[in-house]
Amino acid sequence: MNAQEHPNLILTAQGVKDIRAQLGNIPIFDNTLKAVKEEIDAEIASGIETPIPKDYSGGYTHVRHKRNMIVLQKAGVLYQILDDEKYAKYVKDMLMQYEGMYKTLPLHPKTRSYARGKLFWQCLNDSNWLVYVSQAYDCIYNYLSEEERNKLETNLFKPFADHISVDSPQFYQRVHNHSTWGNAAVGMIGLVMNDQELIDRALYGIKGVNLDTNAKDDDGGFLNKNGKAGFLANIEEPFSPDGYYNEGPYYQRYAMYPFLIFAEGLHNVKPEMKIFEYKDGVLLKSINALLNLSDADGEFFPLNDGQKGMSYYNDALVTAVDISYHFGKQDPGLLTIAKEQNKVLLDDSGLAVALGIKNGEAKPFDKKSINLSDGPDGNQGGVGILRNEDIELVFKYAAQGSSHGHYDKLSYSLYEKGEEVIQDYGLARFVNIEQKGGGNYLKENKTWAKQTIAHNTVTQNETSHFGGKYEIGSQHHSVLHYFSSENENVQIASAKEANAYPGTEMLRTIAVIKDEDFEKPYVLDIMKVTSKTANQYDFPYYFLGQVLNTNFVYKTPETLKTLGDKNGYQHLFIEGSAKASTDNSKLSWLNKGKFYTLTTVTSNDDELLFTRIGANDPEFNLRREAALMLRRKNTKNTLFVSAIEAHGGYSTVSESAVNSNSYIKELKVILDTEDYTAVQITNVDGNTKLFITSNTNASKETDHKLKINNINYKWTGVYYFK
């Protein structure tokens, strides 16, 4: 590669010319550039610090080196766009300090990781660093002399790439978000250095390396069960054809940056690879999937290990949106998200977005109900998102989700206008907060957050799905029964799980229904359990907010006791208990100015328990949140049927409560057979509606005839609602 061809990785020489020609004329780009210039000028004024590594996440040396990688990348871009040598000199001086330090640097002193880095406690963070710094190196490549380049490549970049790959195969040689970062790091520095060996190592993995197929990482996931490795395998395996990433949206967001930034580098330097067309264009599809896995406020649904509040305002999503727009189909909906993000990448793709916005091409990004398949071939379950007006329901019937997966088959969470109504707990971790376990995963992530009882699904005999064993869970997935979103008033997802508890099959059908008799769309939830043996079933509803009232009488204990001693139960206090005394048990609550009511079909043998998270948690690592749990003992086959209504609201300013009562008078199961389940919903005005779901035939073309209470019902398709 001759010296004239840089930059060519992310910024291109032509892109630099185009950007310079438009400066002062593209507001969102100009404002981003101004903010970055102010940020980097302040960094340059404060001097260069490259401390000897010693800390975990959140500690000083960790934070400083992490900051340096961002600063280096931005300073390199400023040098290209502004043609001001001070930025190139700053990048060069810092890289030379790293070169001087790295050649004698031992492994990081912290020993917790399965793959220790040198600058950071884990190779993952070292890989983050090289992904960013390779971009900085590309930007100042022509500024450096050949001697300086040789020095950096021989003493810093090549040994750095070797450490995170050939010296750490347990980190690099696998399909996982960790190795995606490693592959991208090695590949990007390889592209800048024109080192074909590194590029091949990035794309295909390390030649001739076979890992122990039973070895595990820090999260309990297999390092390399099937022998696959390299960047292309990391595109092939975790993504479904719909673009769903098997670890869930939180880690998809984390992995999207190296996926897309390396893909952009490959596109620019090796266009013959057609990387954005690989696996039917799945990288660009995945961005659409990820944006659809966010609520009304742009926050990602916390499926599996996911930190709440992570959103498409994260810098990785600025990258995703801009690259998707530039290299995809110029979707005008992406421009609206870019406007909300209020910044763009300072490169060719950011320029394309800035020009699109300036030219008034933005249109709303329309989120509709969507079913996203899971698995490399799209046949390992999935995630269904039902949307109706301000109501969003996320139904998870996916595969295990790698080592970050939770044991929560057929679980769901519910939102109204971006606020949680029925929550998924997410992860037990305080990311980058050093006081909380060094910012890493806490033991409660395994003892609570991953356990089935932490989720809105059925727990049988106080044991988690698959016994809470990853080796078993990773072999199975739930199966879609049907997904129906054609009728905008009735949106339904239905799926089966037959492996979580051997001998027990669960079929869950969830509908979000817009009915003129109700103020807002409501949820109808039908969980049909069929088992060969009698069991105890626990069915929690993790509602958020203040209890208003119930229609059952409960007792509150003077002393709190735990619900159990293992599988997550040890973390639950019992705050109230009752025996169901009516055919419908009701709970109403108030959350963030809105009223909600749960109506669930019960019998006299059912127990109702108010629980609260926080038992056996002396370090206060868990949030103290509540649930209402329905417990059904000594039962083989059973049916859990409930409805959740959003209704009315409360103003603290006018102190007025509107529509604070439930609209449902009665929820009644009028038929439950192997083939059909029929639920009658009667509202307070006496109007009734009937919902029938087909439990066995999922064809949308089949004609059905059914006689219930001497009335004949006929319909075509998987459900009836009238």
PDB file of N, CA and C in Angstrom, residues 574-648:
ATOM      1  N   ILE A 574     -41.548 -12.710  51.439  1.00  0.00           N
ATOM      2  CA  ILE A 574     -43.016 -12.765  51.336  1.00  0.00           C
ATOM      3  C   ILE A 574     -43.572 -11.591  52.139  1.00  0.00           C
ATOM      4  N   GLU A 575     -44.230 -10.671  51.451  1.00  0.00           N
ATOM      5  CA  GLU A 575     -44.787  -9.491  52.126  1.00  0.00           C
ATOM      6  C   GLU A 575     -46.286  -9.618  52.391  1.00  0.00           C
ATOM      7  N   GLY A 576     -46.916 -10.555  51.723  1.00  0.00           N
ATOM      8  CA  GLY A 576     -48.349 -10.752  51.933  1.00  0.00           C
ATOM      9  C   GLY A 576     -48.765 -12.071  51.328  1.00  0.00           C
ATOM     10  N   SER A 577     -49.814 -12.695  51.888  1.00  0.00           N
ATOM     11  CA  SER A 577     -50.279 -13.973  51.355  1.00  0.00           C
ATOM     12  C   SER A 577     -51.789 -14.072  51.492  1.00  0.00           C
ATOM     13  N   ALA A 578     -52.386 -14.779  50.542  1.00  0.00           N
ATOM     14  CA  ALA A 578     -53.846 -14.915  50.540  1.00  0.00           C
ATOM     15  C   ALA A 578     -54.231 -16.208  49.854  1.00  0.00           C
ATOM     16  N   LYS A 579     -55.440 -16.665  50.132  1.00  0.00           N
ATOM     17  CA  LYS A 579     -56.062 -17.743  49.369  1.00  0.00           C
ATOM     18  C   LYS A 579     -57.066 -17.082  48.426  1.00  0.00           C
ATOM     19  N   ALA A 580     -57.037 -17.470  47.169  1.00  0.00           N
ATOM     20  CA  ALA A 580     -58.010 -16.911  46.234  1.00  0.00           C
ATOM     21  C   ALA A 580     -59.412 -17.321  46.671  1.00  0.00           C
ATOM     22  N   SER A 581     -60.334 -16.387  46.625  1.00  0.00           N
ATOM     23  CA  SER A 581     -61.688 -16.674  47.110  1.00  0.00           C
ATOM     24  C   SER A 581     -62.749 -16.445  46.041  1.00  0.00           C
ATOM     25  N   THR A 582     -62.334 -15.967  44.868  1.00  0.00           N
ATOM     26  CA  THR A 582     -63.283 -15.699  43.783  1.00  0.00           C
ATOM     27  C   THR A 582     -62.720 -16.249  42.476  1.00  0.00           C
ATOM     28  N   ASP A 583     -63.578 -16.284  41.452  1.00  0.00           N
ATOM     29  CA  ASP A 583     -63.154 -16.789  40.137  1.00  0.00           C
ATOM     30  C   ASP A 583     -62.152 -15.857  39.468  1.00  0.00           C
ATOM     31  N   ASN A 584     -62.185 -14.596  39.814  1.00  0.00           N
ATOM     32  CA  ASN A 584     -61.211 -13.616  39.304  1.00  0.00           C
ATOM     33  C   ASN A 584     -60.541 -12.923  40.470  1.00  0.00           C
ATOM     34  N   SER A 585     -59.216 -12.933  40.502  1.00  0.00           N
ATOM     35  CA  SER A 585     -58.478 -12.156  41.503  1.00  0.00           C
ATOM     36  C   SER A 585     -57.924 -10.913  40.815  1.00  0.00           C
ATOM     37  N   LYS A 586     -58.042  -9.761  41.498  1.00  0.00           N
ATOM     38  CA  LYS A 586     -57.669  -8.493  40.866  1.00  0.00           C
ATOM     39  C   LYS A 586     -56.675  -7.720  41.722  1.00  0.00           C
ATOM     40  N   LEU A 587     -55.736  -7.089  41.031  1.00  0.00           N
ATOM     41  CA  LEU A 587     -54.782  -6.176  41.657  1.00  0.00           C
ATOM     42  C   LEU A 587     -54.734  -4.911  40.811  1.00  0.00           C
ATOM     43  N   SER A 588     -54.906  -3.755  41.453  1.00  0.00           N
ATOM     44  CA  SER A 588     -54.739  -2.474  40.756  1.00  0.00           C
ATOM     45  C   SER A 588     -53.562  -1.727  41.348  1.00  0.00           C
ATOM     46  N   TRP A 589     -52.822  -1.021  40.483  1.00  0.00           N
ATOM     47  CA  TRP A 589     -51.680  -0.245  40.969  1.00  0.00           C
ATOM     48  C   TRP A 589     -51.528   1.037  40.165  1.00  0.00           C
ATOM     49  N   LEU A 590     -50.759   1.944  40.723  1.00  0.00           N
ATOM     50  CA  LEU A 590     -50.508   3.254  40.106  1.00  0.00           C
ATOM     51  C   LEU A 590     -49.013   3.370  39.848  1.00  0.00           C
ATOM     52  N   ASN A 591     -48.659   3.728  38.619  1.00  0.00           N
ATOM     53  CA  ASN A 591     -47.245   3.906  38.294  1.00  0.00           C
ATOM     54  C   ASN A 591     -47.064   5.095  37.356  1.00  0.00           C
ATOM     55  N   LYS A 592     -46.274   6.068  37.818  1.00  0.00           N
ATOM     56  CA  LYS A 592     -45.928   7.244  37.009  1.00  0.00           C
ATOM     57  C   LYS A 592     -47.165   7.901  36.401  1.00  0.00           C
ATOM     58  N   GLY A 593     -48.181   8.077  37.243  1.00  0.00           N
ATOM     59  CA  GLY A 593     -49.370   8.815  36.819  1.00  0.00           C
ATOM     60  C   GLY A 593     -50.359   8.020  35.989  1.00  0.00           C
ATOM     61  N   LYS A 594     -50.189   6.701  35.911  1.00  0.00           N
ATOM     62  CA  LYS A 594     -51.130   5.887  35.139  1.00  0.00           C
ATOM     63  C   LYS A 594     -51.609   4.707  35.997  1.00  0.00           C
ATOM     64  N   PHE A 595     -52.864   4.301  35.759  1.00  0.00           N
ATOM     65  CA  PHE A 595     -53.467   3.194  36.504  1.00  0.00           C
ATOM     66  C   PHE A 595     -53.401   1.903  35.686  1.00  0.00           C
ATOM     67  N   TYR A 596     -53.231   0.792  36.407  1.00  0.00           N
ATOM     68  CA  TYR A 596     -53.182  -0.523  35.766  1.00  0.00           C
ATOM     69  C   TYR A 596     -53.939  -1.522  36.630  1.00  0.00           C
ATOM     70  N   THR A 597     -54.549  -2.514  35.975  1.00  0.00           N
ATOM     71  CA  THR A 597     -55.232  -3.577  36.716  1.00  0.00           C
ATOM     72  C   THR A 597     -54.918  -4.927  36.095  1.00  0.00           C
ATOM     73  N   LEU A 598     -54.550  -5.864  36.959  1.00  0.00           N
ATOM     74  CA  LEU A 598     -54.390  -7.267  36.581  1.00  0.00           C
ATOM     75  C   LEU A 598     -55.637  -8.016  37.025  1.00  0.00           C
ATOM     76  N   THR A 599     -56.252  -8.741  36.115  1.00  0.00           N
ATOM     77  CA  THR A 599     -57.364  -9.638  36.434  1.00  0.00           C
ATOM     78  C   THR A 599     -56.922 -11.034  36.042  1.00  0.00           C
ATOM     79  N   THR A 600     -56.936 -11.959  36.988  1.00  0.00           N
ATOM     80  CA  THR A 600     -56.475 -13.307  36.670  1.00  0.00           C
ATOM     81  C   THR A 600     -57.496 -14.338  37.141  1.00  0.00           C
ATOM     82  N   VAL A 601     -57.699 -15.352  36.333  1.00  0.00           N
ATOM     83  CA  VAL A 601     -58.670 -16.405  36.657  1.00  0.00           C
ATOM     84  C   VAL A 601     -58.072 -17.304  37.742  1.00  0.00           C
ATOM     85  N   THR A 602     -58.802 -17.471  38.846  1.00  0.00           N
ATOM     86  CA  THR A 602     -58.289 -18.263  39.973  1.00  0.00           C
ATOM     87  C   THR A 602     -59.344 -19.235  40.478  1.00  0.00           C
ATOM     88  N   SER A 603     -58.866 -20.220  41.248  1.00  0.00           N
ATOM     89  CA  SER A 603     -59.777 -21.149  41.929  1.00  0.00           C
ATOM     90  C   SER A 603     -59.469 -21.082  43.423  1.00  0.00           C
ATOM     91  N   ASN A 604     -60.298 -21.706  44.230  1.00  0.00           N
ATOM     92  CA  ASN A 604     -60.146 -21.610  45.685  1.00  0.00           C
ATOM     93  C   ASN A 604     -58.860 -22.241  46.201  1.00  0.00           C
ATOM     94  N   ASP A 605     -58.232 -23.090  45.402  1.00  0.00           N
ATOM     95  CA  ASP A 605     -56.980 -23.726  45.835  1.00  0.00           C
ATOM     96  C   ASP A 605     -55.754 -22.863  45.542  1.00  0.00           C
ATOM     97  N   ASP A 606     -55.928 -21.801  44.786  1.00  0.00           N
ATOM     98  CA  ASP A 606     -54.783 -20.965  44.404  1.00  0.00           C
ATOM     99  C   ASP A 606     -54.326 -20.086  45.563  1.00  0.00           C
ATOM    100  N   GLU A 607     -53.004 -19.928  45.661  1.00  0.00           N
ATOM    101  CA  GLU A 607     -52.435 -18.986  46.620  1.00  0.00           C
ATOM    102  C   GLU A 607     -51.986 -17.735  45.883  1.00  0.00           C
ATOM    103  N   LEU A 608     -52.095 -16.596  46.560  1.00  0.00           N
ATOM    104  CA  LEU A 608     -51.624 -15.323  46.020  1.00  0.00           C
ATOM    105  C   LEU A 608     -50.586 -14.759  46.982  1.00  0.00           C
ATOM    106  N   LEU A 609     -49.419 -14.476  46.462  1.00  0.00           N
ATOM    107  CA  LEU A 609     -48.312 -14.021  47.308  1.00  0.00           C
ATOM    108  C   LEU A 609     -47.785 -12.680  46.810  1.00  0.00           C
ATOM    109  N   PHE A 610     -47.662 -11.730  47.728  1.00  0.00           N
ATOM    110  CA  PHE A 610     -46.915 -10.511  47.426  1.00  0.00           C
ATOM    111  C   PHE A 610     -45.458 -10.776  47.794  1.00  0.00           C
ATOM    112  N   THR A 611     -44.562 -10.635  46.834  1.00  0.00           N
ATOM    113  CA  THR A 611     -43.142 -10.855  47.113  1.00  0.00           C
ATOM    114  C   THR A 611     -42.355  -9.581  46.852  1.00  0.00           C
ATOM    115  N   ARG A 612     -41.168  -9.535  47.444  1.00  0.00           N
ATOM    116  CA  ARG A 612     -40.272  -8.401  47.174  1.00  0.00           C
ATOM    117  C   ARG A 612     -38.838  -8.907  47.082  1.00  0.00           C
ATOM    118  N   ILE A 613     -38.154  -8.452  46.047  1.00  0.00           N
ATOM    119  CA  ILE A 613     -36.749  -8.818  45.849  1.00  0.00           C
ATOM    120  C   ILE A 613     -35.902  -8.164  46.938  1.00  0.00           C
ATOM    121  N   GLY A 614     -34.852  -8.859  47.396  1.00  0.00           N
ATOM    122  CA  GLY A 614     -33.914  -8.230  48.328  1.00  0.00           C
ATOM    123  C   GLY A 614     -33.486  -9.088  49.502  1.00  0.00           C
ATOM    124  N   ALA A 615     -34.034 -10.285  49.602  1.00  0.00           N
ATOM    125  CA  ALA A 615     -33.603 -11.176  50.685  1.00  0.00           C
ATOM    126  C   ALA A 615     -32.202 -11.717  50.379  1.00  0.00           C
ATOM    127  N   ASN A 616     -31.484 -12.068  51.426  1.00  0.00           N
ATOM    128  CA  ASN A 616     -30.125 -12.609  51.270  1.00  0.00           C
ATOM    129  C   ASN A 616     -29.283 -11.775  50.315  1.00  0.00           C
ATOM    130  N   ASP A 617     -29.346 -10.478  50.532  1.00  0.00           N
ATOM    131  CA  ASP A 617     -28.614  -9.531  49.679  1.00  0.00           C
ATOM    132  C   ASP A 617     -27.953  -8.476  50.570  1.00  0.00           C
ATOM    133  N   PRO A 618     -26.960  -8.894  51.377  1.00  0.00           N
ATOM    134  CA  PRO A 618     -26.395  -7.987  52.384  1.00  0.00           C
ATOM    135  C   PRO A 618     -25.686  -6.763  51.808  1.00  0.00           C
ATOM    136  N   GLU A 619     -25.267  -6.841  50.536  1.00  0.00           N
ATOM    137  CA  GLU A 619     -24.560  -5.701  49.942  1.00  0.00           C
ATOM    138  C   GLU A 619     -25.491  -4.801  49.122  1.00  0.00           C
ATOM    139  N   PHE A 620     -26.791  -5.065  49.211  1.00  0.00           N
ATOM    140  CA  PHE A 620     -27.789  -4.253  48.499  1.00  0.00           C
ATOM    141  C   PHE A 620     -27.482  -4.173  47.002  1.00  0.00           C
ATOM    142  N   ASN A 621     -27.225  -5.325  46.413  1.00  0.00           N
ATOM    143  CA  ASN A 621     -26.939  -5.380  44.981  1.00  0.00           C
ATOM    144  C   ASN A 621     -28.202  -5.480  44.133  1.00  0.00           C
ATOM    145  N   LEU A 622     -29.327  -5.836  44.769  1.00  0.00           N
ATOM    146  CA  LEU A 622     -30.577  -6.018  44.033  1.00  0.00           C
ATOM    147  C   LEU A 622     -31.553  -4.885  44.307  1.00  0.00           C
ATOM    148  N   ARG A 623     -32.368  -4.567  43.296  1.00  0.00           N
ATOM    149  CA  ARG A 623     -33.411  -3.553  43.460  1.00  0.00           C
ATOM    150  C   ARG A 623     -34.566  -4.159  44.257  1.00  0.00           C
ATOM    151  N   ARG A 624     -35.105  -3.383  45.186  1.00  0.00           N
ATOM    152  CA  ARG A 624     -36.186  -3.881  46.064  1.00  0.00           C
ATOM    153  C   ARG A 624     -37.540  -3.713  45.374  1.00  0.00           C
ATOM    154  N   GLU A 625     -37.840  -4.589  44.435  1.00  0.00           N
ATOM    155  CA  GLU A 625     -39.063  -4.449  43.654  1.00  0.00           C
ATOM    156  C   GLU A 625     -40.019  -5.602  43.918  1.00  0.00           C
ATOM    157  N   ALA A 626     -41.295  -5.356  43.631  1.00  0.00           N
ATOM    158  CA  ALA A 626     -42.363  -6.252  44.069  1.00  0.00           C
ATOM    159  C   ALA A 626     -42.922  -7.100  42.935  1.00  0.00           C
ATOM    160  N   ALA A 627     -43.655  -8.125  43.343  1.00  0.00           N
ATOM    161  CA  ALA A 627     -44.426  -8.940  42.399  1.00  0.00           C
ATOM    162  C   ALA A 627     -45.666  -9.462  43.103  1.00  0.00           C
ATOM    163  N   LEU A 628     -46.671  -9.779  42.317  1.00  0.00           N
ATOM    164  CA  LEU A 628     -47.778 -10.608  42.790  1.00  0.00           C
ATOM    165  C   LEU A 628     -47.580 -11.969  42.142  1.00  0.00           C
ATOM    166  N   MET A 629     -47.547 -13.016  42.977  1.00  0.00           N
ATOM    167  CA  MET A 629     -47.284 -14.356  42.459  1.00  0.00           C
ATOM    168  C   MET A 629     -48.505 -15.238  42.670  1.00  0.00           C
ATOM    169  N   LEU A 630     -48.886 -15.900  41.607  1.00  0.00           N
ATOM    170  CA  LEU A 630     -49.974 -16.878  41.669  1.00  0.00           C
ATOM    171  C   LEU A 630     -49.337 -18.255  41.821  1.00  0.00           C
ATOM    172  N   ARG A 631     -49.705 -18.982  42.879  1.00  0.00           N
ATOM    173  CA  ARG A 631     -49.130 -20.308  43.135  1.00  0.00           C
ATOM    174  C   ARG A 631     -50.233 -21.362  43.049  1.00  0.00           C
ATOM    175  N   ARG A 632     -49.983 -22.386  42.241  1.00  0.00           N
ATOM    176  CA  ARG A 632     -50.947 -23.467  42.059  1.00  0.00           C
ATOM    177  C   ARG A 632     -50.233 -24.775  42.368  1.00  0.00           C
ATOM    178  N   LYS A 633     -50.702 -25.492  43.387  1.00  0.00           N
ATOM    179  CA  LYS A 633     -50.013 -26.699  43.859  1.00  0.00           C
ATOM    180  C   LYS A 633     -50.692 -27.979  43.381  1.00  0.00           C
ATOM    181  N   ASN A 634     -49.890 -29.061  43.373  1.00  0.00           N
ATOM    182  CA  ASN A 634     -50.393 -30.417  43.147  1.00  0.00           C
ATOM    183  C   ASN A 634     -51.314 -30.494  41.927  1.00  0.00           C
ATOM    184  N   THR A 635     -50.815 -29.966  40.805  1.00  0.00           N
ATOM    185  CA  THR A 635     -51.621 -29.859  39.589  1.00  0.00           C
ATOM    186  C   THR A 635     -50.837 -30.414  38.405  1.00  0.00           C
ATOM    187  N   LYS A 636     -51.505 -31.164  37.546  1.00  0.00           N
ATOM    188  CA  LYS A 636     -50.849 -31.659  36.325  1.00  0.00           C
ATOM    189  C   LYS A 636     -51.068 -30.657  35.188  1.00  0.00           C
ATOM    190  N   ASN A 637     -52.252 -30.700  34.601  1.00  0.00           N
ATOM    191  CA  ASN A 637     -52.569 -29.787  33.501  1.00  0.00           C
ATOM    192  C   ASN A 637     -53.308 -28.578  34.054  1.00  0.00           C
ATOM    193  N   THR A 638     -52.949 -27.424  33.576  1.00  0.00           N
ATOM    194  CA  THR A 638     -53.618 -26.226  34.099  1.00  0.00           C
ATOM    195  C   THR A 638     -53.568 -25.106  33.073  1.00  0.00           C
ATOM    196  N   LEU A 639     -54.346 -24.075  33.364  1.00  0.00           N
ATOM    197  CA  LEU A 639     -54.440 -22.929  32.467  1.00  0.00           C
ATOM    198  C   LEU A 639     -54.356 -21.650  33.301  1.00  0.00           C
ATOM    199  N   PHE A 640     -53.398 -20.810  32.978  1.00  0.00           N
ATOM    200  CA  PHE A 640     -53.314 -19.489  33.597  1.00  0.00           C
ATOM    201  C   PHE A 640     -53.849 -18.470  32.597  1.00  0.00           C
ATOM    202  N   VAL A 641     -54.889 -17.770  32.984  1.00  0.00           N
ATOM    203  CA  VAL A 641     -55.478 -16.762  32.094  1.00  0.00           C
ATOM    204  C   VAL A 641     -55.564 -15.442  32.841  1.00  0.00           C
ATOM    205  N   SER A 642     -55.047 -14.404  32.236  1.00  0.00           N
ATOM    206  CA  SER A 642     -55.110 -13.098  32.884  1.00  0.00           C
ATOM    207  C   SER A 642     -55.224 -11.995  31.846  1.00  0.00           C
ATOM    208  N   ALA A 643     -55.643 -10.841  32.313  1.00  0.00           N
ATOM    209  CA  ALA A 643     -55.694  -9.634  31.476  1.00  0.00           C
ATOM    210  C   ALA A 643     -55.028  -8.504  32.240  1.00  0.00           C
ATOM    211  N   ILE A 644     -54.338  -7.670  31.516  1.00  0.00           N
ATOM    212  CA  ILE A 644     -53.741  -6.471  32.124  1.00  0.00           C
ATOM    213  C   ILE A 644     -54.242  -5.265  31.352  1.00  0.00           C
ATOM    214  N   GLU A 645     -54.871  -4.360  32.091  1.00  0.00           N
ATOM    215  CA  GLU A 645     -55.406  -3.140  31.481  1.00  0.00           C
ATOM    216  C   GLU A 645     -54.579  -1.929  31.902  1.00  0.00           C
ATOM    217  N   ALA A 646     -54.353  -1.048  30.974  1.00  0.00           N
ATOM    218  CA  ALA A 646     -53.875   0.300  31.288  1.00  0.00           C
ATOM    219  C   ALA A 646     -55.096   1.205  31.196  1.00  0.00           C
ATOM    220  N   HIS A 647     -55.290   2.026  32.207  1.00  0.00           N
ATOM    221  CA  HIS A 647     -56.496   2.870  32.176  1.00  0.00           C
ATOM    222  C   HIS A 647     -56.278   4.147  32.976  1.00  0.00           C
ATOM    223  N   GLY A 648     -56.853   5.216  32.467  1.00  0.00           N
ATOM    224  CA  GLY A 648     -56.908   6.477  33.212  1.00  0.00           C
ATOM    225  C   GLY A 648     -55.566   7.087  33.528  1.00  0.00           C
TER     226      GLY A 648
END
